[in-house]
Every structure is written in structure tokens, then in C-alpha cells.
Amino acid sequence: EKRLTRTDTQFAQNRFSIPVNQMEEEFLLPEELEFLKNHTPDGAHWNTMEVKIIEPSGKVEKVGLSRWEMRKESGKPSVSYVLKGDWKKVLTENRLQEGQMVQLWAIRIGINEELCFAFVVLRLREQEEEGSTCKTSNVDNGTNNSTPVNFMC
């Protein structure tokens, strides 16, 4: 679980960060991880792979997944996975706001085990009291091969 931060919800940032040190499990295959650990041929950017995200509304959107490694003054790197690209569209169409609690689930779909994410907004007690409703979608590819990318609190 993760509470959406200001940078997760700012249009100018256009990205959702997944800090590695807060993940429950690694969700990438070894070859995907190796690809994301490297830069583009010109060395200017981290490699990005296209993934699908199942939004809280049930709509499926394509976004980019990158791995960012940022050096800290301590010399120890801070590593995050980042969903980017059409993240603004996901924000807008699902009316996501700073402070909302969310879960991100990694799932493998189909015979090729394509990496996809299911993005879930958790209902807060305050929302239940206000009578808010939310939509849910079920994903069943018959493989029962989903990996939580939940965050530790």
C-alpha cells in the first residue's frame, strides 16, 4: 500500500513512483530487470518498457515502466520503479488525488506472461461514511499468477 504523494499526482511530474525499498516482492523477470537497469543507447535516459495498467475505472491504459537509480549524498543509491508516459491520463480519468491510499498489483497475462499492473484505490472509512462508490474489475487469466507490489507501512 502507498499513499499518493504530491509528486505522484502533479501533472508536471507525470509519473507514479514505486520505491524498491518499500516493495514486498520483486515483480520483474531477470531479463526485464537487466533491461531496465541500463540506459538507452545514447546514455541520456533509463530504458523503458511498455506495460498495461488496469485502472480503478476498469479501463486498460499503456504506460511506460522505468527503473530510476538516484545517488544520494551518503553514496547509497535510492532505487524506484516509475510508471510514466500516459500517467496524466490515469490521474485524470480516475480522479486520483494526493493522500489517497492505493495498491499496485503486478500480474502476468496470457501465454507470453505479459507484465501488467492492476491499480487499486482503497476505500477509506471517511469515504464509506460519505456514501462514495467505487468500481472494481476482476482480472482472471486462468494462471493465478499475480504478484503484489504492495508497500510496507
mmCIF file of N, CA and C in Angstrom, residues 86-143:
data_model
loop_
_atom_site.group_PDB
_atom_site.id
_atom_site.type_symbol
_atom_site.label_atom_id
_atom_site.label_comp_id
_atom_site.label_asym_id
_atom_site.label_seq_id
_atom_site.Cartn_x
_atom_site.Cartn_y
_atom_site.Cartn_z
ATOM 1 N N ASP A 86 1.637 8.015 -20.113
ATOM 2 C CA ASP A 86 0.255 8.476 -20.056
ATOM 3 C C ASP A 86 -0.286 8.482 -18.627
ATOM 4 N N TRP A 87 0.583 8.650 -17.650
ATOM 5 C CA TRP A 87 0.151 8.670 -16.252
ATOM 6 C C TRP A 87 -0.858 9.789 -16.005
ATOM 7 N N LYS A 88 -0.690 10.954 -16.680
ATOM 8 C CA LYS A 88 -1.643 12.068 -16.527
ATOM 9 C C LYS A 88 -3.061 11.615 -16.843
ATOM 10 N N LYS A 89 -3.189 10.798 -17.886
ATOM 11 C CA LYS A 89 -4.495 10.294 -18.292
ATOM 12 C C LYS A 89 -5.094 9.416 -17.189
ATOM 13 N N VAL A 90 -4.269 8.574 -16.591
ATOM 14 C CA VAL A 90 -4.730 7.712 -15.500
ATOM 15 C C VAL A 90 -5.193 8.575 -14.323
ATOM 16 N N LEU A 91 -4.413 9.608 -13.987
ATOM 17 C CA LEU A 91 -4.773 10.528 -12.901
ATOM 18 C C LEU A 91 -6.131 11.171 -13.148
ATOM 19 N N THR A 92 -6.274 11.744 -14.326
ATOM 20 C CA THR A 92 -7.475 12.498 -14.664
ATOM 21 C C THR A 92 -8.714 11.612 -14.728
ATOM 22 N N GLU A 93 -8.624 10.524 -15.460
ATOM 23 C CA GLU A 93 -9.796 9.683 -15.679
ATOM 24 C C GLU A 93 -10.258 8.959 -14.417
ATOM 25 N N ASN A 94 -9.376 8.825 -13.441
ATOM 26 C CA ASN A 94 -9.745 8.154 -12.197
ATOM 27 C C ASN A 94 -9.845 9.117 -11.014
ATOM 28 N N ARG A 95 -9.694 10.389 -11.304
ATOM 29 C CA ARG A 95 -9.790 11.454 -10.287
ATOM 30 C C ARG A 95 -8.939 11.139 -9.056
ATOM 31 N N LEU A 96 -7.701 10.728 -9.324
ATOM 32 C CA LEU A 96 -6.776 10.400 -8.241
ATOM 33 C C LEU A 96 -6.271 11.684 -7.598
ATOM 34 N N GLN A 97 -6.118 11.635 -6.279
ATOM 35 C CA GLN A 97 -5.708 12.821 -5.530
ATOM 36 C C GLN A 97 -4.644 12.471 -4.503
ATOM 37 N N GLU A 98 -3.843 13.471 -4.199
ATOM 38 C CA GLU A 98 -2.833 13.319 -3.164
ATOM 39 C C GLU A 98 -3.499 12.841 -1.876
ATOM 40 N N GLY A 99 -2.849 11.899 -1.209
ATOM 41 C CA GLY A 99 -3.354 11.397 0.060
ATOM 42 C C GLY A 99 -4.169 10.123 -0.044
ATOM 43 N N GLN A 100 -4.651 9.775 -1.237
ATOM 44 C CA GLN A 100 -5.414 8.533 -1.382
ATOM 45 C C GLN A 100 -4.496 7.335 -1.183
ATOM 46 N N MET A 101 -5.037 6.301 -0.533
ATOM 47 C CA MET A 101 -4.286 5.055 -0.355
ATOM 48 C C MET A 101 -4.541 4.163 -1.561
ATOM 49 N N VAL A 102 -3.459 3.603 -2.104
ATOM 50 C CA VAL A 102 -3.567 2.771 -3.295
ATOM 51 C C VAL A 102 -2.751 1.493 -3.126
ATOM 52 N N GLN A 103 -3.073 0.521 -3.957
ATOM 53 C CA GLN A 103 -2.273 -0.694 -4.081
ATOM 54 C C GLN A 103 -1.980 -0.879 -5.555
ATOM 55 N N LEU A 104 -0.809 -1.411 -5.835
ATOM 56 C CA LEU A 104 -0.429 -1.745 -7.200
ATOM 57 C C LEU A 104 -0.073 -3.222 -7.221
ATOM 58 N N TRP A 105 -0.758 -3.973 -8.086
ATOM 59 C CA TRP A 105 -0.533 -5.407 -8.207
ATOM 60 C C TRP A 105 0.079 -5.696 -9.560
ATOM 61 N N ALA A 106 1.142 -6.468 -9.584
ATOM 62 C CA ALA A 106 1.751 -6.930 -10.833
ATOM 63 C C ALA A 106 1.123 -8.272 -11.171
ATOM 64 N N ILE A 107 0.695 -8.421 -12.414
ATOM 65 C CA ILE A 107 0.100 -9.680 -12.867
ATOM 66 C C ILE A 107 0.699 -10.049 -14.214
ATOM 67 N N ARG A 108 0.727 -11.315 -14.491
ATOM 68 C CA ARG A 108 1.210 -11.836 -15.773
ATOM 69 C C ARG A 108 0.015 -12.390 -16.527
ATOM 70 N N ILE A 109 -0.160 -11.959 -17.773
ATOM 71 C CA ILE A 109 -1.340 -12.337 -18.546
ATOM 72 C C ILE A 109 -0.938 -13.058 -19.828
ATOM 73 N N GLY A 110 -1.682 -14.101 -20.133
ATOM 74 C CA GLY A 110 -1.535 -14.791 -21.403
ATOM 75 C C GLY A 110 -0.396 -15.781 -21.439
ATOM 76 N N ILE A 111 -0.284 -16.410 -22.593
ATOM 77 C CA ILE A 111 0.723 -17.443 -22.802
ATOM 78 C C ILE A 111 2.140 -16.870 -22.723
ATOM 79 N N ASN A 112 2.301 -15.597 -23.118
ATOM 80 C CA ASN A 112 3.613 -14.936 -23.054
ATOM 81 C C ASN A 112 3.885 -14.311 -21.698
ATOM 82 N N GLU A 113 2.933 -14.439 -20.772
ATOM 83 C CA GLU A 113 3.054 -13.863 -19.436
ATOM 84 C C GLU A 113 3.445 -12.393 -19.482
ATOM 85 N N GLU A 114 2.659 -11.635 -20.246
ATOM 86 C CA GLU A 114 2.883 -10.194 -20.384
ATOM 87 C C GLU A 114 2.674 -9.505 -19.032
ATOM 88 N N LEU A 115 3.635 -8.648 -18.638
ATOM 89 C CA LEU A 115 3.547 -7.918 -17.383
ATOM 90 C C LEU A 115 2.487 -6.822 -17.493
ATOM 91 N N CYS A 116 1.560 -6.847 -16.564
ATOM 92 C CA CYS A 116 0.528 -5.820 -16.466
ATOM 93 C C CYS A 116 0.400 -5.438 -14.993
ATOM 94 N N PHE A 117 -0.230 -4.299 -14.745
ATOM 95 C CA PHE A 117 -0.475 -3.854 -13.378
ATOM 96 C C PHE A 117 -1.951 -3.603 -13.173
ATOM 97 N N ALA A 118 -2.416 -3.884 -11.982
ATOM 98 C CA ALA A 118 -3.769 -3.510 -11.563
ATOM 99 C C ALA A 118 -3.597 -2.461 -10.471
ATOM 100 N N PHE A 119 -4.170 -1.292 -10.708
ATOM 101 C CA PHE A 119 -4.051 -0.162 -9.791
ATOM 102 C C PHE A 119 -5.364 -0.043 -9.025
ATOM 103 N N VAL A 120 -5.303 -0.176 -7.713
ATOM 104 C CA VAL A 120 -6.496 -0.206 -6.876
ATOM 105 C C VAL A 120 -6.467 0.962 -5.901
ATOM 106 N N VAL A 121 -7.568 1.711 -5.847
ATOM 107 C CA VAL A 121 -7.725 2.766 -4.843
ATOM 108 C C VAL A 121 -8.488 2.152 -3.685
ATOM 109 N N LEU A 122 -7.915 2.243 -2.493
ATOM 110 C CA LEU A 122 -8.568 1.669 -1.321
ATOM 111 C C LEU A 122 -9.624 2.633 -0.799
ATOM 112 N N ARG A 123 -10.736 2.079 -0.387
ATOM 113 C CA ARG A 123 -11.810 2.887 0.199
ATOM 114 C C ARG A 123 -11.438 3.220 1.628
ATOM 115 N N LEU A 124 -11.498 4.489 1.926
ATOM 116 C CA LEU A 124 -11.224 4.925 3.282
ATOM 117 C C LEU A 124 -12.523 4.981 4.073
ATOM 118 N N ARG A 125 -12.429 4.836 5.370
ATOM 119 C CA ARG A 125 -13.619 4.871 6.229
ATOM 120 C C ARG A 125 -14.409 6.161 5.990
ATOM 121 N N GLU A 126 -13.705 7.290 5.815
ATOM 122 C CA GLU A 126 -14.395 8.574 5.591
ATOM 123 C C GLU A 126 -15.231 8.507 4.313
ATOM 124 N N GLN A 127 -14.704 7.853 3.272
ATOM 125 C CA GLN A 127 -15.435 7.738 2.016
ATOM 126 C C GLN A 127 -16.668 6.867 2.201
ATOM 127 N N GLU A 128 -16.558 5.805 2.991
ATOM 128 C CA GLU A 128 -17.701 4.937 3.232
ATOM 129 C C GLU A 128 -18.803 5.697 3.951
ATOM 130 N N GLU A 129 -18.407 6.535 4.924
ATOM 131 C CA GLU A 129 -19.384 7.307 5.669
ATOM 132 C C GLU A 129 -20.081 8.326 4.776
ATOM 133 N N GLU A 130 -19.359 8.846 3.770
ATOM 134 C CA GLU A 130 -19.937 9.818 2.858
ATOM 135 C C GLU A 130 -20.780 9.148 1.787
ATOM 136 N N GLY A 131 -20.752 7.811 1.723
ATOM 137 C CA GLY A 131 -21.554 7.089 0.745
ATOM 138 C C GLY A 131 -20.940 7.043 -0.640
ATOM 139 N N SER A 132 -19.632 7.223 -0.745
ATOM 140 C CA SER A 132 -18.969 7.161 -2.045
ATOM 141 C C SER A 132 -19.060 5.751 -2.600
ATOM 142 N N THR A 133 -19.018 5.649 -3.901
ATOM 143 C CA THR A 133 -18.997 4.337 -4.525
ATOM 144 C C THR A 133 -17.724 4.210 -5.336
ATOM 145 N N CYS A 134 -17.313 3.003 -5.554
ATOM 146 C CA CYS A 134 -16.144 2.784 -6.395
ATOM 147 C C CYS A 134 -16.418 1.594 -7.299
ATOM 148 N N LYS A 135 -15.713 1.547 -8.407
ATOM 149 C CA LYS A 135 -15.864 0.450 -9.358
ATOM 150 C C LYS A 135 -14.692 -0.495 -9.177
ATOM 151 N N THR A 136 -14.932 -1.774 -9.383
ATOM 152 C CA THR A 136 -13.852 -2.749 -9.337
ATOM 153 C C THR A 136 -13.896 -3.592 -10.589
ATOM 154 N N SER A 137 -12.762 -4.142 -10.941
ATOM 155 C CA SER A 137 -12.682 -5.041 -12.089
ATOM 156 C C SER A 137 -11.956 -6.296 -11.665
ATOM 157 N N ASN A 138 -12.382 -7.415 -12.164
ATOM 158 C CA ASN A 138 -11.708 -8.674 -11.883
ATOM 159 C C ASN A 138 -10.880 -9.068 -13.089
ATOM 160 N N VAL A 139 -9.668 -9.511 -12.837
ATOM 161 C CA VAL A 139 -8.794 -9.983 -13.900
ATOM 162 C C VAL A 139 -8.538 -11.449 -13.629
ATOM 163 N N ASP A 140 -8.910 -12.294 -14.563
ATOM 164 C CA ASP A 140 -8.684 -13.719 -14.397
ATOM 165 C C ASP A 140 -8.145 -14.262 -15.711
ATOM 166 N N ASN A 141 -6.849 -14.557 -15.718
ATOM 167 C CA ASN A 141 -6.263 -15.106 -16.934
ATOM 168 C C ASN A 141 -6.091 -16.610 -16.840
ATOM 169 N N GLY A 142 -6.624 -17.193 -15.765
ATOM 170 C CA GLY A 142 -6.558 -18.635 -15.613
ATOM 171 C C GLY A 142 -5.241 -19.146 -15.065
ATOM 172 N N THR A 143 -4.255 -18.251 -14.881
ATOM 173 C CA THR A 143 -2.958 -18.728 -14.409
ATOM 174 C C THR A 143 -2.758 -18.485 -12.920
#
